[in-house]
């Protein structure tokens, strides 16, 4: 049985000021590597999976250090390409109290944004893969990167590889003229498992849903409305057999309510509502959801409720870990459960 996961997307370098300072304050930046698909790869490796990450990095010390960072965490990087002039970056101003976080991207002309179809040996990479994980971010950064994403999808279909898709809609990245909703829906029509947060679901499907306004774990979900909503989605995109929606209500920067819904085989399941009072870093929480679900599908193949609860627990623990990567272990996740 094939067991390898493959993730494809851009590795980023994240810059922040220390101690919750604004970008306009202080003299020093701290830096960490991250990026949605790399985050998923690291989480899967931390949980003991065989996972390979595919990207393109500049042939510079910054690019090679990024690859080494991933390899130290157990990610197979043998098919990372080198070329181009720079790594994509972003600047993050952490949330504090009632002040929201702020993200500023600087990714134009990055090595990964210049990736093109034909550069990546997808047949070699995917020949022994079980799952290809992609996200909407890779299709957003450039036309050539979007074309490379669809090339990967074509070869995954040819080889019978399952596709896991994270919507990851980032409005500010779509600058090259493509229609983001149309492009993302085209990817969705070709995936087997889809993840997104509630706002991304609404954007992609142009349909309002009941708001998640929990302020404690006793909040009652409107399950009948959600069930009808997911049933209609599945009729429109019948290939996708599992729909995972993460839901978060932010009471304050360090106090979040987190839950999730999973539609699978015509059944809608809900996870507990986790009241997280002590959030350290909410970056990569969605990626932890996706990685947790991919791991749980293999670890608990006959228990959909456990799959959902496991993915929520993995995501919950990510809120306690600085940086983009979820460094929680399987033992820690199952202990939280």
mmCIF file of C-alpha atoms in Angstrom:
data_model
loop_
_atom_site.group_PDB
_atom_site.id
_atom_site.type_symbol
_atom_site.label_atom_id
_atom_site.label_comp_id
_atom_site.label_asym_id
_atom_site.label_seq_id
_atom_site.Cartn_x
_atom_site.Cartn_y
_atom_site.Cartn_z
ATOM 1 C CA UNK A 1 0.000 0.000 0.000
ATOM 2 C CA UNK A 2 1.277 3.459 -0.902
ATOM 3 C CA UNK A 3 1.797 5.661 2.144
ATOM 4 C CA UNK A 4 3.802 8.694 1.012
ATOM 5 C CA UNK A 5 2.392 12.200 1.239
ATOM 6 C CA UNK A 6 3.563 14.903 -1.185
ATOM 7 C CA UNK A 7 2.986 18.606 -0.559
ATOM 8 C CA UNK A 8 3.626 21.368 -3.121
ATOM 9 C CA UNK A 9 3.874 25.099 -2.466
ATOM 10 C CA UNK A 10 6.067 28.061 -1.586
ATOM 11 C CA UNK A 11 8.429 28.158 1.389
ATOM 12 C CA UNK A 12 8.448 31.608 2.983
ATOM 13 C CA UNK A 13 10.617 33.519 5.396
ATOM 14 C CA UNK A 14 8.571 35.293 8.055
ATOM 15 C CA UNK A 15 9.778 38.446 9.797
ATOM 16 C CA UNK A 16 8.322 39.845 13.033
ATOM 17 C CA UNK A 17 9.341 42.263 15.745
ATOM 18 C CA UNK A 18 9.817 40.936 19.255
ATOM 19 C CA UNK A 19 7.446 41.101 22.221
ATOM 20 C CA UNK A 20 4.295 41.932 20.219
ATOM 21 C CA UNK A 21 5.778 45.181 18.933
ATOM 22 C CA UNK A 22 4.287 46.810 15.879
ATOM 23 C CA UNK A 23 6.320 46.791 12.672
ATOM 24 C CA UNK A 24 7.078 50.476 13.236
ATOM 25 C CA UNK A 25 8.650 49.759 16.631
ATOM 26 C CA UNK A 26 11.984 48.340 17.732
ATOM 27 C CA UNK A 27 15.245 47.757 15.906
ATOM 28 C CA UNK A 28 15.340 43.994 15.343
ATOM 29 C CA UNK A 29 13.352 41.464 13.368
ATOM 30 C CA UNK A 30 13.145 37.781 14.221
ATOM 31 C CA UNK A 31 12.776 35.315 11.344
ATOM 32 C CA UNK A 32 11.189 31.893 10.933
ATOM 33 C CA UNK A 33 10.565 29.685 7.902
ATOM 34 C CA UNK A 34 7.018 28.685 7.080
ATOM 35 C CA UNK A 35 4.337 28.572 4.414
ATOM 36 C CA UNK A 36 1.120 26.598 4.227
ATOM 37 C CA UNK A 37 2.246 23.478 2.370
ATOM 38 C CA UNK A 38 5.569 23.343 4.226
ATOM 39 C CA UNK A 39 3.616 23.593 7.482
ATOM 40 C CA UNK A 40 1.562 20.560 6.492
ATOM 41 C CA UNK A 41 4.714 18.650 5.548
ATOM 42 C CA UNK A 42 6.368 19.380 8.903
ATOM 43 C CA UNK A 43 3.247 18.388 10.852
ATOM 44 C CA UNK A 44 2.981 15.102 8.969
ATOM 45 C CA UNK A 45 6.677 14.378 9.546
ATOM 46 C CA UNK A 46 6.319 15.156 13.264
ATOM 47 C CA UNK A 47 3.549 12.531 13.366
ATOM 48 C CA UNK A 48 5.841 9.898 11.856
ATOM 49 C CA UNK A 49 4.705 9.973 8.241
ATOM 50 C CA UNK A 50 6.722 9.652 5.025
ATOM 51 C CA UNK A 51 6.296 13.115 3.495
ATOM 52 C CA UNK A 52 8.024 14.855 0.619
ATOM 53 C CA UNK A 53 7.900 18.600 0.037
ATOM 54 C CA UNK A 54 8.229 20.123 -3.438
ATOM 55 C CA UNK A 55 9.055 23.776 -4.052
ATOM 56 C CA UNK A 56 11.576 26.040 -5.784
ATOM 57 C CA UNK A 57 14.109 28.038 -3.761
ATOM 58 C CA UNK A 58 16.885 30.451 -4.672
ATOM 59 C CA UNK A 59 20.344 28.887 -4.882
ATOM 60 C CA UNK A 60 21.566 31.052 -2.000
ATOM 61 C CA UNK A 61 22.391 30.466 1.676
ATOM 62 C CA UNK A 62 18.861 31.639 2.548
ATOM 63 C CA UNK A 63 17.303 29.048 0.219
ATOM 64 C CA UNK A 64 19.558 26.201 1.365
ATOM 65 C CA UNK A 65 19.011 27.058 5.031
ATOM 66 C CA UNK A 66 15.266 26.833 4.461
ATOM 67 C CA UNK A 67 15.644 23.348 3.018
ATOM 68 C CA UNK A 68 17.932 22.289 5.872
ATOM 69 C CA UNK A 69 15.362 23.568 8.362
ATOM 70 C CA UNK A 70 12.762 21.237 6.862
ATOM 71 C CA UNK A 71 15.129 18.280 6.644
ATOM 72 C CA UNK A 72 16.003 18.620 10.329
ATOM 73 C CA UNK A 73 12.300 18.147 11.078
ATOM 74 C CA UNK A 74 12.074 14.943 9.025
ATOM 75 C CA UNK A 75 10.771 16.238 5.683
ATOM 76 C CA UNK A 76 12.080 14.636 2.469
ATOM 77 C CA UNK A 77 13.396 17.519 0.335
ATOM 78 C CA UNK A 78 15.158 15.609 -2.435
ATOM 79 C CA UNK A 79 12.992 17.135 -5.176
ATOM 80 C CA UNK A 80 13.268 20.772 -4.158
ATOM 81 C CA UNK A 81 14.405 22.823 -7.166
ATOM 82 C CA UNK A 82 16.947 25.627 -6.968
ATOM 83 C CA UNK A 83 16.877 28.709 -9.150
ATOM 84 C CA UNK A 84 15.594 32.255 -9.306
ATOM 85 C CA UNK A 85 16.709 35.265 -7.297
ATOM 86 C CA UNK A 86 14.867 35.384 -3.979
ATOM 87 C CA UNK A 87 12.743 33.607 -1.421
ATOM 88 C CA UNK A 88 9.224 34.858 -0.780
ATOM 89 C CA UNK A 89 8.811 36.689 2.507
ATOM 90 C CA UNK A 90 6.112 38.118 4.698
ATOM 91 C CA UNK A 91 6.028 40.481 7.618
ATOM 92 C CA UNK A 92 3.758 39.676 10.521
ATOM 93 C CA UNK A 93 2.618 42.003 13.266
ATOM 94 C CA UNK A 94 1.268 39.728 16.016
ATOM 95 C CA UNK A 95 -2.153 40.317 17.522
ATOM 96 C CA UNK A 96 -2.292 41.720 21.050
ATOM 97 C CA UNK A 97 -5.350 42.201 23.218
ATOM 98 C CA UNK A 98 -8.108 43.520 20.959
ATOM 99 C CA UNK A 99 -5.635 44.445 18.185
ATOM 100 C CA UNK A 100 -5.750 42.101 15.190
ATOM 101 C CA UNK A 101 -2.690 40.581 13.572
ATOM 102 C CA UNK A 102 -1.385 42.159 10.378
ATOM 103 C CA UNK A 103 0.329 40.345 7.482
ATOM 104 C CA UNK A 104 2.227 42.056 4.632
ATOM 105 C CA UNK A 105 3.399 39.822 1.763
ATOM 106 C CA UNK A 106 6.573 40.407 -0.253
ATOM 107 C CA UNK A 107 6.514 37.541 -2.740
ATOM 108 C CA UNK A 108 6.679 39.146 -6.195
ATOM 109 C CA UNK A 109 9.427 37.621 -8.333
ATOM 110 C CA UNK A 110 10.163 34.850 -5.847
ATOM 111 C CA UNK A 111 11.788 31.628 -7.018
ATOM 112 C CA UNK A 112 8.579 29.661 -6.515
ATOM 113 C CA UNK A 113 6.388 32.213 -8.305
ATOM 114 C CA UNK A 114 8.544 31.636 -11.411
ATOM 115 C CA UNK A 115 8.057 27.866 -11.412
ATOM 116 C CA UNK A 116 6.671 26.528 -14.705
ATOM 117 C CA UNK A 117 5.124 23.309 -16.018
ATOM 118 C CA UNK A 118 7.797 20.815 -17.021
ATOM 119 C CA UNK A 119 10.226 21.828 -14.274
ATOM 120 C CA UNK A 120 9.095 19.239 -11.721
ATOM 121 C CA UNK A 121 9.381 15.482 -12.449
ATOM 122 C CA UNK A 122 5.880 14.774 -11.200
ATOM 123 C CA UNK A 123 5.669 11.210 -12.490
ATOM 124 C CA UNK A 124 8.778 10.241 -10.579
ATOM 125 C CA UNK A 125 7.615 12.042 -7.429
ATOM 126 C CA UNK A 126 4.040 10.746 -7.458
ATOM 127 C CA UNK A 127 4.628 7.183 -8.657
ATOM 128 C CA UNK A 128 4.730 5.906 -5.053
ATOM 129 C CA UNK A 129 2.537 8.594 -3.440
ATOM 130 C CA UNK A 130 -0.827 8.085 -1.771
ATOM 131 C CA UNK A 131 -1.832 11.764 -1.429
ATOM 132 C CA UNK A 132 -0.882 15.029 -3.124
ATOM 133 C CA UNK A 133 -1.581 18.073 -0.960
ATOM 134 C CA UNK A 134 -1.938 21.491 -2.606
ATOM 135 C CA UNK A 135 -3.495 24.811 -1.678
ATOM 136 C CA UNK A 136 -5.010 27.826 -3.353
ATOM 137 C CA UNK A 137 -1.953 29.896 -2.470
ATOM 138 C CA UNK A 138 0.210 28.200 -5.098
ATOM 139 C CA UNK A 139 -2.349 29.019 -7.778
ATOM 140 C CA UNK A 140 -2.528 32.625 -6.533
ATOM 141 C CA UNK A 141 1.087 33.762 -6.753
ATOM 142 C CA UNK A 142 1.488 33.658 -10.566
ATOM 143 C CA UNK A 143 0.009 32.235 -13.755
ATOM 144 C CA UNK A 144 2.974 29.914 -14.267
ATOM 145 C CA UNK A 145 2.660 28.628 -10.695
ATOM 146 C CA UNK A 146 -1.055 27.999 -11.266
ATOM 147 C CA UNK A 147 -0.201 26.121 -14.476
ATOM 148 C CA UNK A 148 2.313 24.003 -12.552
ATOM 149 C CA UNK A 149 -0.419 23.217 -10.003
ATOM 150 C CA UNK A 150 -2.766 21.955 -12.710
ATOM 151 C CA UNK A 151 0.075 19.930 -14.226
ATOM 152 C CA UNK A 152 0.494 18.204 -10.858
ATOM 153 C CA UNK A 153 -3.253 17.537 -10.726
ATOM 154 C CA UNK A 154 -3.209 16.010 -14.216
ATOM 155 C CA UNK A 155 -0.420 13.591 -13.338
ATOM 156 C CA UNK A 156 -1.941 12.761 -9.939
ATOM 157 C CA UNK A 157 -5.152 11.774 -11.742
ATOM 158 C CA UNK A 158 -3.179 9.752 -14.281
ATOM 159 C CA UNK A 159 -1.425 7.824 -11.481
ATOM 160 C CA UNK A 160 -4.470 7.434 -9.225
ATOM 161 C CA UNK A 161 -3.124 9.656 -6.435
ATOM 162 C CA UNK A 162 -5.686 11.205 -4.083
ATOM 163 C CA UNK A 163 -5.747 15.009 -3.894
ATOM 164 C CA UNK A 164 -6.153 16.990 -0.671
ATOM 165 C CA UNK A 165 -6.914 20.679 -1.212
ATOM 166 C CA UNK A 166 -6.815 23.601 1.215
ATOM 167 C CA UNK A 167 -8.737 26.596 -0.171
ATOM 168 C CA UNK A 168 -6.297 29.050 1.437
ATOM 169 C CA UNK A 169 -7.872 32.071 -0.243
ATOM 170 C CA UNK A 170 -5.573 35.084 0.127
ATOM 171 C CA UNK A 171 -7.233 38.024 -1.589
ATOM 172 C CA UNK A 172 -4.087 40.170 -1.755
ATOM 173 C CA UNK A 173 -2.079 37.537 -3.638
ATOM 174 C CA UNK A 174 -4.270 37.353 -6.749
ATOM 175 C CA UNK A 175 -2.538 40.047 -8.801
ATOM 176 C CA UNK A 176 -1.927 38.465 -12.221
ATOM 177 C CA UNK A 177 -5.448 38.685 -13.652
ATOM 178 C CA UNK A 178 -6.970 35.269 -12.995
ATOM 179 C CA UNK A 179 -10.428 34.948 -11.448
ATOM 180 C CA UNK A 180 -9.649 33.474 -7.998
ATOM 181 C CA UNK A 181 -13.089 31.977 -7.424
ATOM 182 C CA UNK A 182 -13.171 30.316 -10.838
ATOM 183 C CA UNK A 183 -9.624 28.964 -10.464
ATOM 184 C CA UNK A 184 -10.209 27.610 -6.966
ATOM 185 C CA UNK A 185 -13.487 25.989 -7.974
ATOM 186 C CA UNK A 186 -11.687 24.298 -10.854
ATOM 187 C CA UNK A 187 -9.193 22.826 -8.398
ATOM 188 C CA UNK A 188 -12.005 21.829 -6.047
ATOM 189 C CA UNK A 189 -13.690 19.843 -8.816
ATOM 190 C CA UNK A 190 -10.577 17.654 -8.942
ATOM 191 C CA UNK A 191 -9.952 16.971 -5.248
ATOM 192 C CA UNK A 192 -10.941 14.141 -2.893
ATOM 193 C CA UNK A 193 -10.592 15.960 0.443
ATOM 194 C CA UNK A 194 -11.120 19.681 0.937
ATOM 195 C CA UNK A 195 -10.370 21.911 3.910
ATOM 196 C CA UNK A 196 -11.115 25.566 4.529
ATOM 197 C CA UNK A 197 -12.361 27.938 7.159
ATOM 198 C CA UNK A 198 -15.939 29.186 7.168
ATOM 199 C CA UNK A 199 -15.124 32.468 5.393
ATOM 200 C CA UNK A 200 -13.279 30.625 2.603
ATOM 201 C CA UNK A 201 -16.206 28.245 2.128
ATOM 202 C CA UNK A 202 -18.545 31.207 1.784
ATOM 203 C CA UNK A 203 -16.287 32.882 -0.792
ATOM 204 C CA UNK A 204 -15.876 29.753 -2.872
ATOM 205 C CA UNK A 205 -19.532 28.749 -2.877
ATOM 206 C CA UNK A 206 -21.240 32.155 -2.602
ATOM 207 C CA UNK A 207 -23.572 30.984 0.114
ATOM 208 C CA UNK A 208 -24.019 32.307 3.617
ATOM 209 C CA UNK A 209 -23.980 29.966 6.571
ATOM 210 C CA UNK A 210 -24.921 30.284 10.248
ATOM 211 C CA UNK A 211 -22.320 32.382 12.079
ATOM 212 C CA UNK A 212 -20.028 30.774 14.632
ATOM 213 C CA UNK A 213 -20.205 33.211 17.542
ATOM 214 C CA UNK A 214 -19.225 30.962 20.437
ATOM 215 C CA UNK A 215 -17.854 32.636 23.541
ATOM 216 C CA UNK A 216 -17.604 29.368 25.481
ATOM 217 C CA UNK A 217 -17.825 25.641 24.773
ATOM 218 C CA UNK A 218 -21.591 25.445 25.406
ATOM 219 C CA UNK A 219 -22.430 27.114 22.062
ATOM 220 C CA UNK A 220 -25.063 25.195 20.058
ATOM 221 C CA UNK A 221 -24.310 24.589 16.362
ATOM 222 C CA UNK A 222 -27.135 24.852 13.804
ATOM 223 C CA UNK A 223 -26.467 21.396 12.398
ATOM 224 C CA UNK A 224 -29.536 21.073 10.148
ATOM 225 C CA UNK A 225 -28.569 24.203 8.229
ATOM 226 C CA UNK A 226 -24.982 23.072 7.877
ATOM 227 C CA UNK A 227 -26.066 19.615 6.733
ATOM 228 C CA UNK A 228 -28.204 21.029 3.910
ATOM 229 C CA UNK A 229 -25.349 23.346 2.960
ATOM 230 C CA UNK A 230 -22.804 20.503 2.689
ATOM 231 C CA UNK A 231 -25.258 18.203 0.880
ATOM 232 C CA UNK A 232 -25.680 20.834 -1.824
ATOM 233 C CA UNK A 233 -21.915 21.335 -2.067
ATOM 234 C CA UNK A 234 -21.371 17.629 -2.596
ATOM 235 C CA UNK A 235 -23.963 17.561 -5.383
ATOM 236 C CA UNK A 236 -22.045 20.323 -7.154
ATOM 237 C CA UNK A 237 -18.620 18.725 -6.585
ATOM 238 C CA UNK A 238 -19.311 14.968 -6.373
ATOM 239 C CA UNK A 239 -15.693 13.836 -6.560
ATOM 240 C CA UNK A 240 -14.884 15.397 -3.172
ATOM 241 C CA UNK A 241 -15.883 12.810 -0.570
ATOM 242 C CA UNK A 242 -14.692 14.598 2.578
ATOM 243 C CA UNK A 243 -15.290 18.251 3.440
ATOM 244 C CA UNK A 244 -13.535 19.612 6.531
ATOM 245 C CA UNK A 245 -14.434 23.094 7.785
ATOM 246 C CA UNK A 246 -12.506 24.765 10.578
ATOM 247 C CA UNK A 247 -14.351 27.423 12.574
ATOM 248 C CA UNK A 248 -12.841 29.980 14.919
ATOM 249 C CA UNK A 249 -14.231 32.851 16.942
ATOM 250 C CA UNK A 250 -11.650 35.294 18.270
ATOM 251 C CA UNK A 251 -12.709 36.815 21.591
ATOM 252 C CA UNK A 252 -9.290 38.446 22.099
ATOM 253 C CA UNK A 253 -5.809 37.866 20.716
ATOM 254 C CA UNK A 254 -5.081 35.141 23.268
ATOM 255 C CA UNK A 255 -8.617 33.767 23.625
ATOM 256 C CA UNK A 256 -10.013 31.755 20.716
ATOM 257 C CA UNK A 257 -12.908 29.304 20.365
ATOM 258 C CA UNK A 258 -12.116 26.557 17.854
ATOM 259 C CA UNK A 259 -14.197 23.756 16.369
ATOM 260 C CA UNK A 260 -14.715 21.892 13.093
ATOM 261 C CA UNK A 261 -17.284 20.067 10.982
ATOM 262 C CA UNK A 262 -16.662 17.050 8.756
ATOM 263 C CA UNK A 263 -19.047 15.954 5.990
ATOM 264 C CA UNK A 264 -18.283 12.391 4.911
ATOM 265 C CA UNK A 265 -20.399 9.761 3.155
ATOM 266 C CA UNK A 266 -23.551 11.813 3.590
ATOM 267 C CA UNK A 267 -23.026 12.244 7.338
ATOM 268 C CA UNK A 268 -22.167 15.528 9.048
ATOM 269 C CA UNK A 269 -20.061 15.278 12.193
ATOM 270 C CA UNK A 270 -19.123 17.996 14.653
ATOM 271 C CA UNK A 271 -16.096 18.247 16.889
ATOM 272 C CA UNK A 272 -16.129 19.626 20.433
ATOM 273 C CA UNK A 273 -15.682 23.369 20.861
ATOM 274 C CA UNK A 274 -12.233 23.977 22.324
ATOM 275 C CA UNK A 275 -11.935 27.100 24.468
ATOM 276 C CA UNK A 276 -8.296 28.166 24.078
ATOM 277 C CA UNK A 277 -7.413 30.831 26.620
ATOM 278 C CA UNK A 278 -3.697 31.386 26.200
ATOM 279 C CA UNK A 279 -3.091 31.517 22.448
ATOM 280 C CA UNK A 280 0.618 32.031 21.702
ATOM 281 C CA UNK A 281 0.636 32.033 17.868
ATOM 282 C CA UNK A 282 -2.333 31.306 15.608
ATOM 283 C CA UNK A 283 -0.264 31.109 12.403
ATOM 284 C CA UNK A 284 -0.568 27.731 10.690
ATOM 285 C CA UNK A 285 -3.633 26.617 12.640
ATOM 286 C CA UNK A 286 -5.451 25.652 9.434
ATOM 287 C CA UNK A 287 -2.421 23.741 8.190
ATOM 288 C CA UNK A 288 -2.378 21.819 11.467
ATOM 289 C CA UNK A 289 -6.049 20.942 10.853
ATOM 290 C CA UNK A 290 -5.231 19.557 7.409
ATOM 291 C CA UNK A 291 -2.178 17.604 8.540
ATOM 292 C CA UNK A 292 -4.080 16.208 11.515
ATOM 293 C CA UNK A 293 -6.862 14.984 9.249
ATOM 294 C CA UNK A 294 -4.468 13.411 6.721
ATOM 295 C CA UNK A 295 -2.683 11.560 9.516
ATOM 296 C CA UNK A 296 -5.906 10.501 11.227
ATOM 297 C CA UNK A 297 -7.413 9.125 7.999
ATOM 298 C CA UNK A 298 -4.606 6.572 8.028
ATOM 299 C CA UNK A 299 -4.351 6.060 11.789
ATOM 300 C CA UNK A 300 -8.123 5.680 12.345
ATOM 301 C CA UNK A 301 -9.488 4.566 8.944
ATOM 302 C CA UNK A 302 -12.844 3.359 10.264
ATOM 303 C CA UNK A 303 -13.623 6.112 12.755
ATOM 304 C CA UNK A 304 -14.644 9.413 11.136
ATOM 305 C CA UNK A 305 -15.442 11.041 14.479
ATOM 306 C CA UNK A 306 -11.955 10.245 15.740
ATOM 307 C CA UNK A 307 -10.472 11.647 12.532
ATOM 308 C CA UNK A 308 -12.302 14.915 13.114
ATOM 309 C CA UNK A 309 -11.492 15.133 16.823
ATOM 310 C CA UNK A 310 -7.831 14.342 16.175
ATOM 311 C CA UNK A 311 -7.514 17.090 13.570
ATOM 312 C CA UNK A 312 -9.105 19.596 15.961
ATOM 313 C CA UNK A 313 -6.762 18.566 18.779
ATOM 314 C CA UNK A 314 -3.733 18.961 16.498
ATOM 315 C CA UNK A 315 -4.926 22.419 15.496
ATOM 316 C CA UNK A 316 -5.644 23.376 19.094
ATOM 317 C CA UNK A 317 -2.094 22.540 20.150
ATOM 318 C CA UNK A 318 -0.662 24.613 17.288
ATOM 319 C CA UNK A 319 -2.082 27.718 18.987
ATOM 320 C CA UNK A 320 0.427 27.132 21.809
ATOM 321 C CA UNK A 321 3.540 26.911 19.599
ATOM 322 C CA UNK A 322 5.403 29.967 18.227
ATOM 323 C CA UNK A 323 6.084 30.065 14.487
ATOM 324 C CA UNK A 324 4.304 28.508 11.512
ATOM 325 C CA UNK A 325 5.185 24.860 12.183
ATOM 326 C CA UNK A 326 3.068 22.603 14.381
ATOM 327 C CA UNK A 327 5.650 20.689 16.423
ATOM 328 C CA UNK A 328 3.068 18.723 18.422
ATOM 329 C CA UNK A 329 3.645 14.966 18.602
ATOM 330 C CA UNK A 330 1.103 12.171 18.264
ATOM 331 C CA UNK A 331 1.478 11.448 21.980
ATOM 332 C CA UNK A 332 0.628 15.059 22.859
ATOM 333 C CA UNK A 333 -2.362 15.152 20.511
ATOM 334 C CA UNK A 334 -3.828 11.884 21.805
ATOM 335 C CA UNK A 335 -3.226 13.020 25.390
ATOM 336 C CA UNK A 336 -5.235 16.189 24.693
ATOM 337 C CA UNK A 337 -8.016 14.064 23.223
#
